Coordinates of C-alpha atoms and ligand atoms in Angstrom, one line a residue:
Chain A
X179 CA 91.1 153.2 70.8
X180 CA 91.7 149.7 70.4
X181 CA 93.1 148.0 67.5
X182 CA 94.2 144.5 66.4
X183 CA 96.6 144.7 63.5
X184 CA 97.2 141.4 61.6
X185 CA 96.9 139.8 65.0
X186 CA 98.0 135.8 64.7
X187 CA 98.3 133.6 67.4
X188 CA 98.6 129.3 68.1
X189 CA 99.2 127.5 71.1
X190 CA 101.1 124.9 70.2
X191 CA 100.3 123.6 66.9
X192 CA 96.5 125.1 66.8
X193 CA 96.1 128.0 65.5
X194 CA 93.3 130.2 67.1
X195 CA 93.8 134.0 65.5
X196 CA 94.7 134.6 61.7
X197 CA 95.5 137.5 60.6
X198 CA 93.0 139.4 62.8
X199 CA 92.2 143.0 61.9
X200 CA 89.6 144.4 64.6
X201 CA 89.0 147.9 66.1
X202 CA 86.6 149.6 68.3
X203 CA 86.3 152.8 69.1
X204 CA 85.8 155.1 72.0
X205 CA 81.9 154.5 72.9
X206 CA 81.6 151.7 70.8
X207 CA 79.4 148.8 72.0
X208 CA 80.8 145.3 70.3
X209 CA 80.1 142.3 70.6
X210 CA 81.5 139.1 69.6
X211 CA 80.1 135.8 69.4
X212 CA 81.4 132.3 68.2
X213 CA 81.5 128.7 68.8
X214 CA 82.9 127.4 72.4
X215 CA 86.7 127.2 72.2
X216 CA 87.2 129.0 69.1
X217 CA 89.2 131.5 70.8
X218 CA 87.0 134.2 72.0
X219 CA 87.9 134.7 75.5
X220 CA 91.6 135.0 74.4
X221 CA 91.0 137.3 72.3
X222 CA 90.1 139.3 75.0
X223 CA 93.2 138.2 77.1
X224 CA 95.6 139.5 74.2
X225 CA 93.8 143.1 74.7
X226 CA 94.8 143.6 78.4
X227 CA 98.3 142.5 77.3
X228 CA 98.9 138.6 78.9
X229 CA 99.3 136.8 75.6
X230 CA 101.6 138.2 73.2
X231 CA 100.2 137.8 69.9
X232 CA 102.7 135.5 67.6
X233 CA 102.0 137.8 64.9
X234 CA 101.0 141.3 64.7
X235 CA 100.0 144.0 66.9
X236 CA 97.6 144.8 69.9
X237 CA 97.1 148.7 69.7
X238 CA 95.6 150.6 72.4
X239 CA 95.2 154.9 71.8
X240 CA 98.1 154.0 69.2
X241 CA 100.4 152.5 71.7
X242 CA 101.6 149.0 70.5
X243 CA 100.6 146.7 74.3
X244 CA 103.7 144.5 73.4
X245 CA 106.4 147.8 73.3
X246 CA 104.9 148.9 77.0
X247 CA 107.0 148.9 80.1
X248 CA 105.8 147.2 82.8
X249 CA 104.5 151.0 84.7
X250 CA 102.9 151.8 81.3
X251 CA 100.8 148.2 81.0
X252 CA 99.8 149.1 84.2
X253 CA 98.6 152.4 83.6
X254 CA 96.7 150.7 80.7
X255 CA 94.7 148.2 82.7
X256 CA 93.8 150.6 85.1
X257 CA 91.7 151.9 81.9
X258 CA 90.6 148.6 80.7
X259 CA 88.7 146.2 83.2
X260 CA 87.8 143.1 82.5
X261 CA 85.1 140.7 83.6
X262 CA 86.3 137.3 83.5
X263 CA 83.9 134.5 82.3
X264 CA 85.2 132.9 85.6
X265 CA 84.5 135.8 87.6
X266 CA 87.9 135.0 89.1
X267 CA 87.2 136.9 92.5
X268 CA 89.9 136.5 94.6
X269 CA 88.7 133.9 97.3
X270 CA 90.9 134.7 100.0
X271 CA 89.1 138.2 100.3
X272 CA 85.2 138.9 101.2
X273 CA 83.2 140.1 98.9
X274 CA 84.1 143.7 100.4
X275 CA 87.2 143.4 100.1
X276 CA 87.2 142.0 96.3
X277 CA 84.9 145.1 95.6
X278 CA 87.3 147.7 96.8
X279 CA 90.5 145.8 95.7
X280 CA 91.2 148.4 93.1
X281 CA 90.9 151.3 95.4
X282 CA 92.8 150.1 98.3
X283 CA 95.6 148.4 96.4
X284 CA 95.9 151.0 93.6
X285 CA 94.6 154.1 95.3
X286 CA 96.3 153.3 98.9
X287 CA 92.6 154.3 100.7
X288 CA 91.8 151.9 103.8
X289 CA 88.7 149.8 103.5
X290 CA 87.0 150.8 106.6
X291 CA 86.7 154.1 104.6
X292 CA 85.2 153.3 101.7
X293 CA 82.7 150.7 103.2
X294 CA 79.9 153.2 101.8
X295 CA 81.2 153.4 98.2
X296 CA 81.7 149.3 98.4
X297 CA 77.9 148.9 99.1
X298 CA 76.9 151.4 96.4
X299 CA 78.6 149.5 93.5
X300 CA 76.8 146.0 95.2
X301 CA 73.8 148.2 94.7
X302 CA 74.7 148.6 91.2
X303 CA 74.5 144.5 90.8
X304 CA 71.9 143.7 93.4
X305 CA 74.0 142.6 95.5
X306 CA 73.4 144.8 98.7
X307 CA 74.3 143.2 101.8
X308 CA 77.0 140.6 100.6
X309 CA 79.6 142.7 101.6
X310 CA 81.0 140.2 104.2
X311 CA 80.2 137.2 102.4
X312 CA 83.3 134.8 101.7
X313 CA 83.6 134.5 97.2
X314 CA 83.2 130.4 98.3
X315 CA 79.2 130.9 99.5
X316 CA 77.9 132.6 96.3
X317 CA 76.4 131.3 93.6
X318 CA 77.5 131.2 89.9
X319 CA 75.5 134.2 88.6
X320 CA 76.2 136.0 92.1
X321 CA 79.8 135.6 91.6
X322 CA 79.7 137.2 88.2
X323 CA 78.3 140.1 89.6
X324 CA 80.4 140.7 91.9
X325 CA 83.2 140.3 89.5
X326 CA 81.1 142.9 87.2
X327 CA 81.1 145.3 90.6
X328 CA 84.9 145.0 91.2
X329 CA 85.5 146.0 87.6
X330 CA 83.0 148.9 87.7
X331 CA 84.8 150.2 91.2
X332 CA 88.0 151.1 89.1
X333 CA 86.4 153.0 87.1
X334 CA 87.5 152.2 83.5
X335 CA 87.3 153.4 79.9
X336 CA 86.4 150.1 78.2
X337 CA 85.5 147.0 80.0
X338 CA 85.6 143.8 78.6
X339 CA 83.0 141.5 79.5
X340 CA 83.5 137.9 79.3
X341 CA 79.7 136.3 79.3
X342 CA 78.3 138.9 81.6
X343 CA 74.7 137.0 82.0
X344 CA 75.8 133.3 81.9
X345 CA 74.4 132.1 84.7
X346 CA 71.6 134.6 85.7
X347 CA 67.6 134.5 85.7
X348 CA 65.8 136.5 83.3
X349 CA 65.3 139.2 85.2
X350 CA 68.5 139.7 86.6
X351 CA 70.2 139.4 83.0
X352 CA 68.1 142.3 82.1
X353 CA 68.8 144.4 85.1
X354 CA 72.9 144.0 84.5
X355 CA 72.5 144.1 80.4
X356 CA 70.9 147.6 81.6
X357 CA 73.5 148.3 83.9
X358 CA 75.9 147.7 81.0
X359 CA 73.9 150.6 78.4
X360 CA 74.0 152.9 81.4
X361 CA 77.4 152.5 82.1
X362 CA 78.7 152.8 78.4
X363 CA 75.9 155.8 77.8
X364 CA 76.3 157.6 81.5
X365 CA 80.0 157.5 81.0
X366 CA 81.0 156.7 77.7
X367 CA 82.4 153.6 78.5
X368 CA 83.6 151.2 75.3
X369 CA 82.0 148.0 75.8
X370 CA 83.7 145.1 74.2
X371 CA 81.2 141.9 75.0
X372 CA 81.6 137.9 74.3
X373 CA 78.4 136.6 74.9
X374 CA 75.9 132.9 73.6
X375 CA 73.3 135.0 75.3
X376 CA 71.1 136.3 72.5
X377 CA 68.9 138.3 74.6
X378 CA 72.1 140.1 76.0
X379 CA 73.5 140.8 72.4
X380 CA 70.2 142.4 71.1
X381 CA 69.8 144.6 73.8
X382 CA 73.3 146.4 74.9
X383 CA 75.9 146.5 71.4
X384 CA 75.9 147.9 68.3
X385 CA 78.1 146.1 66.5
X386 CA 78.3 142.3 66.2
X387 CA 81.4 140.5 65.1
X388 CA 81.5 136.8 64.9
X389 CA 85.1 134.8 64.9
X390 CA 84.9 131.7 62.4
X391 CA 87.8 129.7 60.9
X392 CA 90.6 131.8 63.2
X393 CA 89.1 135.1 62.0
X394 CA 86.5 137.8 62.9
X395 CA 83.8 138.8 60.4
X396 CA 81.4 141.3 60.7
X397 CA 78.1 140.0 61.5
X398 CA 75.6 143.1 61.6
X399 CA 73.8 145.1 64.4
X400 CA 71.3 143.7 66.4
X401 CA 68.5 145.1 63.5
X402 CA 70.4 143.0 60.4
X403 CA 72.1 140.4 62.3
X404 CA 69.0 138.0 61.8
X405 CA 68.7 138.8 58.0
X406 CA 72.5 138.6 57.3
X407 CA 73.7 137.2 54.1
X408 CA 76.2 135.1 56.1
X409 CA 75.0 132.0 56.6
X410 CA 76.9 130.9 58.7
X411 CA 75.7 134.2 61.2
X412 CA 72.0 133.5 60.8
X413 CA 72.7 129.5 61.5
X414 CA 74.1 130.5 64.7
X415 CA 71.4 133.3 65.8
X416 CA 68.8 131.0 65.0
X417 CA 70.5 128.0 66.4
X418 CA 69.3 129.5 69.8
X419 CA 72.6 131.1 70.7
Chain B
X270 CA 118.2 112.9 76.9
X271 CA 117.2 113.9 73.4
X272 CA 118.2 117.5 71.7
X273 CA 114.4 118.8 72.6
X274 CA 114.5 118.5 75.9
X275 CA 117.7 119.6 76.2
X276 CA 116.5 122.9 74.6
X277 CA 113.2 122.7 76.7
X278 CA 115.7 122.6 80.1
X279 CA 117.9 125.8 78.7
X280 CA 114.6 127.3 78.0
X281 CA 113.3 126.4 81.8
X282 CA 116.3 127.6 83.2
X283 CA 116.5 130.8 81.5
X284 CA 112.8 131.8 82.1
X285 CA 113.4 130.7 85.9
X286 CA 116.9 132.8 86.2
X287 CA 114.4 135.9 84.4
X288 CA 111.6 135.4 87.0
X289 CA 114.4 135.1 89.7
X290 CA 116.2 138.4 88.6
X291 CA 112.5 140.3 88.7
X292 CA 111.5 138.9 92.3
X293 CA 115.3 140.2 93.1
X294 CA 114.3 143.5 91.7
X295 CA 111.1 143.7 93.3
X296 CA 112.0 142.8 96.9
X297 CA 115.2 145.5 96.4
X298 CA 112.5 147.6 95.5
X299 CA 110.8 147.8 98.5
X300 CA 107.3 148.3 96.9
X301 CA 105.6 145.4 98.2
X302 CA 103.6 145.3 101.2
X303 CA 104.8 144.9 104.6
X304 CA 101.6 143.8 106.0
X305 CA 100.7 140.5 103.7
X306 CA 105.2 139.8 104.5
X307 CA 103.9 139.8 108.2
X308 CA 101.1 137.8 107.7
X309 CA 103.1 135.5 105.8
X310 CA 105.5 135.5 108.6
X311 CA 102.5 134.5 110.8
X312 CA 101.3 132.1 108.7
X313 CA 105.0 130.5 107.8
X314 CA 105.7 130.8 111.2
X315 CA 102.6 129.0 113.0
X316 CA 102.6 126.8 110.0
X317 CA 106.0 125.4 110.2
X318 CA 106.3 125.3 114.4
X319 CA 105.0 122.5 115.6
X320 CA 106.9 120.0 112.7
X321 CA 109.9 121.6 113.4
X322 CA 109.9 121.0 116.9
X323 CA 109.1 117.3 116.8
X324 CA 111.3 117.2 114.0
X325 CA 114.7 118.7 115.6
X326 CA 113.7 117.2 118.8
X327 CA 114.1 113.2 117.8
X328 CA 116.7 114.4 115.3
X329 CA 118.6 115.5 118.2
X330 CA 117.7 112.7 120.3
X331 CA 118.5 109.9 118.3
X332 CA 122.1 111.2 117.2
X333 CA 122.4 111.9 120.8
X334 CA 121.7 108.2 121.1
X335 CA 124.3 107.2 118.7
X336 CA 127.1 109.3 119.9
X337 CA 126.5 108.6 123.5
X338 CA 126.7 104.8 123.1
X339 CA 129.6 105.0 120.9
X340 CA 131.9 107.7 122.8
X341 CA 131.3 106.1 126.1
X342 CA 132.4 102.5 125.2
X343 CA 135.5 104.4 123.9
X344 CA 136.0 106.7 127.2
X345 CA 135.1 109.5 125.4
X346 CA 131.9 110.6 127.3
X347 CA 133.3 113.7 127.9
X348 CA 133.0 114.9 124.1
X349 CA 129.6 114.1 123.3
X350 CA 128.3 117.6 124.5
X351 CA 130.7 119.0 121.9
X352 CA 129.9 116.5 119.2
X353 CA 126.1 116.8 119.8
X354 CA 126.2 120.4 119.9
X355 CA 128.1 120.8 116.5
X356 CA 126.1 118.4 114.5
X357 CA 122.7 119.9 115.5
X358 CA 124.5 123.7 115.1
X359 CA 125.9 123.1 111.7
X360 CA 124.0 120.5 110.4
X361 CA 121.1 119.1 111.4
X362 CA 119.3 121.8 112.6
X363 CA 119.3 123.9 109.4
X364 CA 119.4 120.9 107.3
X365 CA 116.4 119.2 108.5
X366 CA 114.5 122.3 109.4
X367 CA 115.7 123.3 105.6
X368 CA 113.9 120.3 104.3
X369 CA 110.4 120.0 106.3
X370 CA 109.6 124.2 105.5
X371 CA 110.5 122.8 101.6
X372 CA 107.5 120.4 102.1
X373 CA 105.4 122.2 104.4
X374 CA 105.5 125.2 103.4
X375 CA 106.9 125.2 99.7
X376 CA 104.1 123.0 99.1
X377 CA 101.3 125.9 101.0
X378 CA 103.3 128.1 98.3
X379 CA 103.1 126.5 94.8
X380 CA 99.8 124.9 95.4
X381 CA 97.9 128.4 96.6
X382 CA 99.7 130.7 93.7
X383 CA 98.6 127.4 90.8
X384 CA 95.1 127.8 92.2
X385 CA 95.2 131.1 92.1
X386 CA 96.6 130.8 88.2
X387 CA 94.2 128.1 86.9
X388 CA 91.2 129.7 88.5
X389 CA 92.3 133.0 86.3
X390 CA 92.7 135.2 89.5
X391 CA 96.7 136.0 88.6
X392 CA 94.9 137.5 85.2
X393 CA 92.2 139.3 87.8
X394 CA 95.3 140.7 89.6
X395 CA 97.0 141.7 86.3
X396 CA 93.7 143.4 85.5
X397 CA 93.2 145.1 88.3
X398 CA 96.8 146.2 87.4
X399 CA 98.9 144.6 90.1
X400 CA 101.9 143.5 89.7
X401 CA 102.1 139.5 90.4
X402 CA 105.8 139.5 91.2
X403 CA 105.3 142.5 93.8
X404 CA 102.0 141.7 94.8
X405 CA 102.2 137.7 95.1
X406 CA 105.7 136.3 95.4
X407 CA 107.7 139.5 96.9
X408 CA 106.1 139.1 100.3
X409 CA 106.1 135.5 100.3
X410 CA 110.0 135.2 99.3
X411 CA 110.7 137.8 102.3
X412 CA 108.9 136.5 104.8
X413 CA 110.2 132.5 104.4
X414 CA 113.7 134.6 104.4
X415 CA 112.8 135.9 107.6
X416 CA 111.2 132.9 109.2
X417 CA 113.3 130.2 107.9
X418 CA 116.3 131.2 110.2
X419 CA 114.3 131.8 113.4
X420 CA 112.9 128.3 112.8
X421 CA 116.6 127.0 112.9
X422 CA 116.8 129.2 116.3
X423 CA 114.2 126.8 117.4
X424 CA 115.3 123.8 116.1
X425 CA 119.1 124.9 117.7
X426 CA 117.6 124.7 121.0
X427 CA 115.4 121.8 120.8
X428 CA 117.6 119.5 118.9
X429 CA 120.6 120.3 121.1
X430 CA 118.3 119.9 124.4
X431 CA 116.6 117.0 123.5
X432 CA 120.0 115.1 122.9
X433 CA 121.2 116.7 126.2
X434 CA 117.9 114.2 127.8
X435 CA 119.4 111.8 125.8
X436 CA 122.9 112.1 126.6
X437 CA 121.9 112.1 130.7
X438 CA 119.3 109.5 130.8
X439 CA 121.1 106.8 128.6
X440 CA 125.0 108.0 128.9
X441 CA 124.5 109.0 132.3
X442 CA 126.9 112.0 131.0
X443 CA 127.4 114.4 133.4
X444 CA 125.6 117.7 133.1
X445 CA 128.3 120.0 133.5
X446 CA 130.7 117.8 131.6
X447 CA 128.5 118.2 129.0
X448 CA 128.3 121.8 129.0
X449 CA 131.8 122.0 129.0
X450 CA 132.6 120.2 126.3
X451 CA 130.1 122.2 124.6
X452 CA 131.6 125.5 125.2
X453 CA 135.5 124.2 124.8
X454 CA 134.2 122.4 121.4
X455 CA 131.5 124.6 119.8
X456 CA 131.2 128.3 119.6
X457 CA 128.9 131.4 118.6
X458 CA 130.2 130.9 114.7
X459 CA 128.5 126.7 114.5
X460 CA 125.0 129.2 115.8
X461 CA 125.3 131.7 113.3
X462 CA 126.6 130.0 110.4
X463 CA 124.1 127.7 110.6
X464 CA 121.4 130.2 111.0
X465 CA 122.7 131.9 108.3
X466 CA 122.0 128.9 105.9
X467 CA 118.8 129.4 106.6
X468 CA 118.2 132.5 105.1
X469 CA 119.4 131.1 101.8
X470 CA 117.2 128.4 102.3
X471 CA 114.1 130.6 103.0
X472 CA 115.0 132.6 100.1
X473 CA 115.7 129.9 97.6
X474 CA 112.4 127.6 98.4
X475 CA 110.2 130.6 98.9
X476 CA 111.1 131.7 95.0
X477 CA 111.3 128.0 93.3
X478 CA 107.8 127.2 95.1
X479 CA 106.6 130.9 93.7
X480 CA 107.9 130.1 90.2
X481 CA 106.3 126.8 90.0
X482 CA 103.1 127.8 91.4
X483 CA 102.5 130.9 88.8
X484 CA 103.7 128.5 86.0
X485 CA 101.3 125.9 86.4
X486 CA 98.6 125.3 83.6
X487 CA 95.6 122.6 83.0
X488 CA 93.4 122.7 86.2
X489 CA 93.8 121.1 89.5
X490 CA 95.9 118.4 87.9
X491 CA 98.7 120.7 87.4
X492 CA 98.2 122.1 90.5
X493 CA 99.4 118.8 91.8
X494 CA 101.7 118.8 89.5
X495 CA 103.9 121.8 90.1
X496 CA 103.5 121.2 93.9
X497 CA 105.3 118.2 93.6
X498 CA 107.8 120.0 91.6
X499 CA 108.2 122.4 93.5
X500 CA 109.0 120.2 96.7
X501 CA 111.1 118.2 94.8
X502 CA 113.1 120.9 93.5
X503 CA 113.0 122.7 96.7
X504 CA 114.4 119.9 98.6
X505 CA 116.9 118.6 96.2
X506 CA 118.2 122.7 96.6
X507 CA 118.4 123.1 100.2
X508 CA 120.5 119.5 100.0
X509 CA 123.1 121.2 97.4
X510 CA 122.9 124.2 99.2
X511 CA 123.7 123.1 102.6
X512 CA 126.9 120.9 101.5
X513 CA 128.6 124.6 99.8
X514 CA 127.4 126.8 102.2
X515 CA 129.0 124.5 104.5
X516 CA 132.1 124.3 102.6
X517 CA 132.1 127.9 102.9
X518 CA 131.3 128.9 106.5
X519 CA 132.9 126.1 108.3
X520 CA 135.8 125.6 106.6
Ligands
ATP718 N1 96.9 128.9 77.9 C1 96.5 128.1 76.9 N2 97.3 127.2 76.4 C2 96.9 126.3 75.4 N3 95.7 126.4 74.9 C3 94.8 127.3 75.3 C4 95.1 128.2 76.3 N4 94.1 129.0 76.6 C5 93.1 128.6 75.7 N5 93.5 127.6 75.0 C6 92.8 126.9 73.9 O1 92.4 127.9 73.0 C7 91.1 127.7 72.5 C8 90.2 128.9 72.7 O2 90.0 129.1 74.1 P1 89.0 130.3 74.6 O3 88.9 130.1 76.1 O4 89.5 131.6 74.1 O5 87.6 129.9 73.9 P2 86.2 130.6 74.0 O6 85.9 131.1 72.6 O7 86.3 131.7 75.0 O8 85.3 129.5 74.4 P3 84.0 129.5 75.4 O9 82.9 130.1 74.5 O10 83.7 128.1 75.7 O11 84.3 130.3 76.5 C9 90.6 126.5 73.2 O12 90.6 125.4 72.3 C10 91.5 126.3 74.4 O13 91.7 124.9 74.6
MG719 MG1 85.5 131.9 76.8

């Protein structure tokens, strides 16, 4: 489904991918974890296609991202949503209006209409009742959710989620990490996650990858990952994460 | 000037001529929206009013100064209606107007599409598989092409009234003589051809402004940054602009 081939990339001088091989399939729940900075939200940028990789090739169902016309990316990223780690709503709009972006820009629907579906997906993220709310008023960890809600209205095949419980309580980080098994479980949906949250890790992937020196290496499933061989992986788990 | 940034200018220049050929496309296109062009017009518009008035209005009044003191020491009062009227027409009106929307709202432009860009939401867009040009710059470089020569409409009429004041308070210049002189020196061309500058103007700051805003990297810093550029750049264009469409409408 997705597929890194010998990806490389640098910015500049620094070189942040090398040689990258990475796939996921359809279903899949990965996650990947790393240092801060080492690259691990831009890895997820080069997926949906707005860095080109200076070496190598992005793949998504065997189509090469970088060969794509502009009507084909777009057709792509209607299938991959992503959850920035900035939550990136678009300020200008309410929280409504963020929610059912992809439906009234994409699908042409008018938002008065689909006012009902808007406050079932801020049900989703406990957020019921924010649908009027300006981005500028919430919170860190509200914000995120919202941004989780605006990704789940389009309906994808694989979202990306970029720290999906930085910023939440306990309880809330449990109620989304759930939200994230239904969603890949209910409706198949490929989970690709970057996460420091431990917790989070454990309970919604599979598969854990961890990027080190430029590079991802498998790190185990949330059963090994705290036995690996790797050093370097159980360092990191046990360093808190 | 050293060889690299000689290359990095040939490099900026080709990726501006690429962005400028795809907002081209786009707005031929006809796929963006018409309802965020009109409330760009609205907010262009509103924006952009009030400093245009004040603007053309002591523009207009303090030429109309000059010219009346001048002209009537040399017995030529009966010009100055004329004069006034193809200065503001040709000239100041467009140019001036051309030069507050490049700070006003070339700066709105570049400094609301680099937030947008360092606070990740031009990804979000992308994501939510928009396209930028379409969505973002498309209805902004329409509706300062729209705006920009109604705001010269304005400025036409207050500039050119304004120095009429001028003209009858401090020349004691005969209304009618001034009117006349008007008509026999000035005609419908001096309104249209400068009007018409404007819609290069409009179209040329709304698409530098655009292109500097979605370029702009490193936090709020650069936002600052590429609004500066962009007003510089903006300004510097509607200058150069001006003297050839000039060349080429009034000659
Ligand atoms: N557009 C860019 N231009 C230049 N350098 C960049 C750019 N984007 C990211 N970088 C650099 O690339 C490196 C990786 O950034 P990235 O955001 O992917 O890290 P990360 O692993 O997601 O970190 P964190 O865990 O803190 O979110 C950083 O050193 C950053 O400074
Ligand atoms: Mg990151």
């Amino acid at each position: 489904m997705i597929f890194l081939k010998n990806v490389s990339l640098q910015f500049d001088q620094k070189v942040i991918l090398n040689n990258v091989d990475f796939k996921v399939n359809q279903g899949d729940r990965v996650a990947i974890i790393g240092e801060s900075g080492c690259g691990k939200s831009t890895l997820l940028k080069l997926i949906l296609g707005f860095l080109q990789p200076n070496n190598g090739d992005v793949l998504y169902n065997g189509v090469s991202i970088s060969s794509m016309t502009t009507s084909e990316l777009r057709s792509m990223r209607m299938k991959v949503g992503m959850l920035f780690q900035s939550a990136a709503l678009f300020d200008s709009m309410t929280v409504g209006e963020n929610v059912a972006f992809s439906w009234c820009e994409n699908q042409g629907e008018d938002y008065d209409k689909v006012s009902d579906k808007v406050n079932e997906v801020l049900e989703m993220v406990d957020m019921a009742g924010y649908a009027d709310d300006m981005p500028a008023s919430l919170s860190g960890g509200q914000r995120k959710r919202i941004g989780l809600a605006r990704t789940i209205a389009m309906s994808p095949d694989v979202i990306l989620y970029d720290e999906p419980t930085t910023g939440l309580d306990p309880i809330l980080s449990t109620s989304i990490e759930n939200l994230i098994v239904k969603l890949s479980k209910e409706f198949g949906i490929t989970t690709i996650m970057v996460s420091h949250q431990k917790s989070t890790i454990l309970r919604t992937v599979d598969t854990i990858y961890m990027m080190n020196d430029a590079n991802l290496i498998y790190a185990g499933t949330p059963l090994t990952i705290e036995k690996s061989d790797n050093e370097l992986v159980r360092n990191f788990m046990s360093g808190g994460l | 000037m050293s060889s690299k940034q000689l290359i990095r200018f040939f490099e900026g220049m080709g990726d501006f001529s690429l962005f400028f050929l795809r907002v081209v496309r786009g707005v031929f296109s006809l796929k963006f929206s018409w309802n965020r062009t009109l409330e760009q017009m609205v907010f262009m518009g509103l924006n952009s009013l009030s400093i245009t008035i004040v603007t053309a209005a002591f523009v207009g009044m303090s030429f109309a100064f000059q010219v009346v003191k001048e002209f009537v020491r040399f017995g030529a009062a009966g010009l100055v209606g004329g004069i006034l009227a193809l200065a503001v027409w040709r000239e100041l009106a467009p140019m001036m107007t051309g030069a507050v929307v490049a700070g006003r709202v070339g700066a709105a432009i570049s400094a609301e599409l680099g937030t947008m860009k360092v606070t990740e939401q031009v990804d979000a867009l992308k994501s939510l598989s928009q396209d930028v040009i379409l969505y973002l710059v498309c209805p902004r470089v329409v509706s300062l092409t729209i705006m920009m020569p109604l705001l010269i409409c304005v400025a036409d009429v207050i500039g050119y009234c304004f120095g009429f004041v001028i003209a009858y308070f401090f020349g004691s210049i005969n209304p009618s003589l001034f009117l006349n002189s008007t008509q026999n020196l000035a005609g419908s061309l001096d309104i249209l051809g400068g009007i018409f500058k404007g819609v290069f103007f409009g179209f040329f700051i709304s698409i530098i402004s655009s292109y500097q805003g979605l370029k702009t990297h490193s936090g709020a810093k650069g936002v600052g940054k590429s609004t500066r550029r962009a007003v510089v750049s903006s300004l510097i264009i509607v200058f150069i602009l001006n003297y050839f469409l000039s060349m080429v409408i009034f000659s």
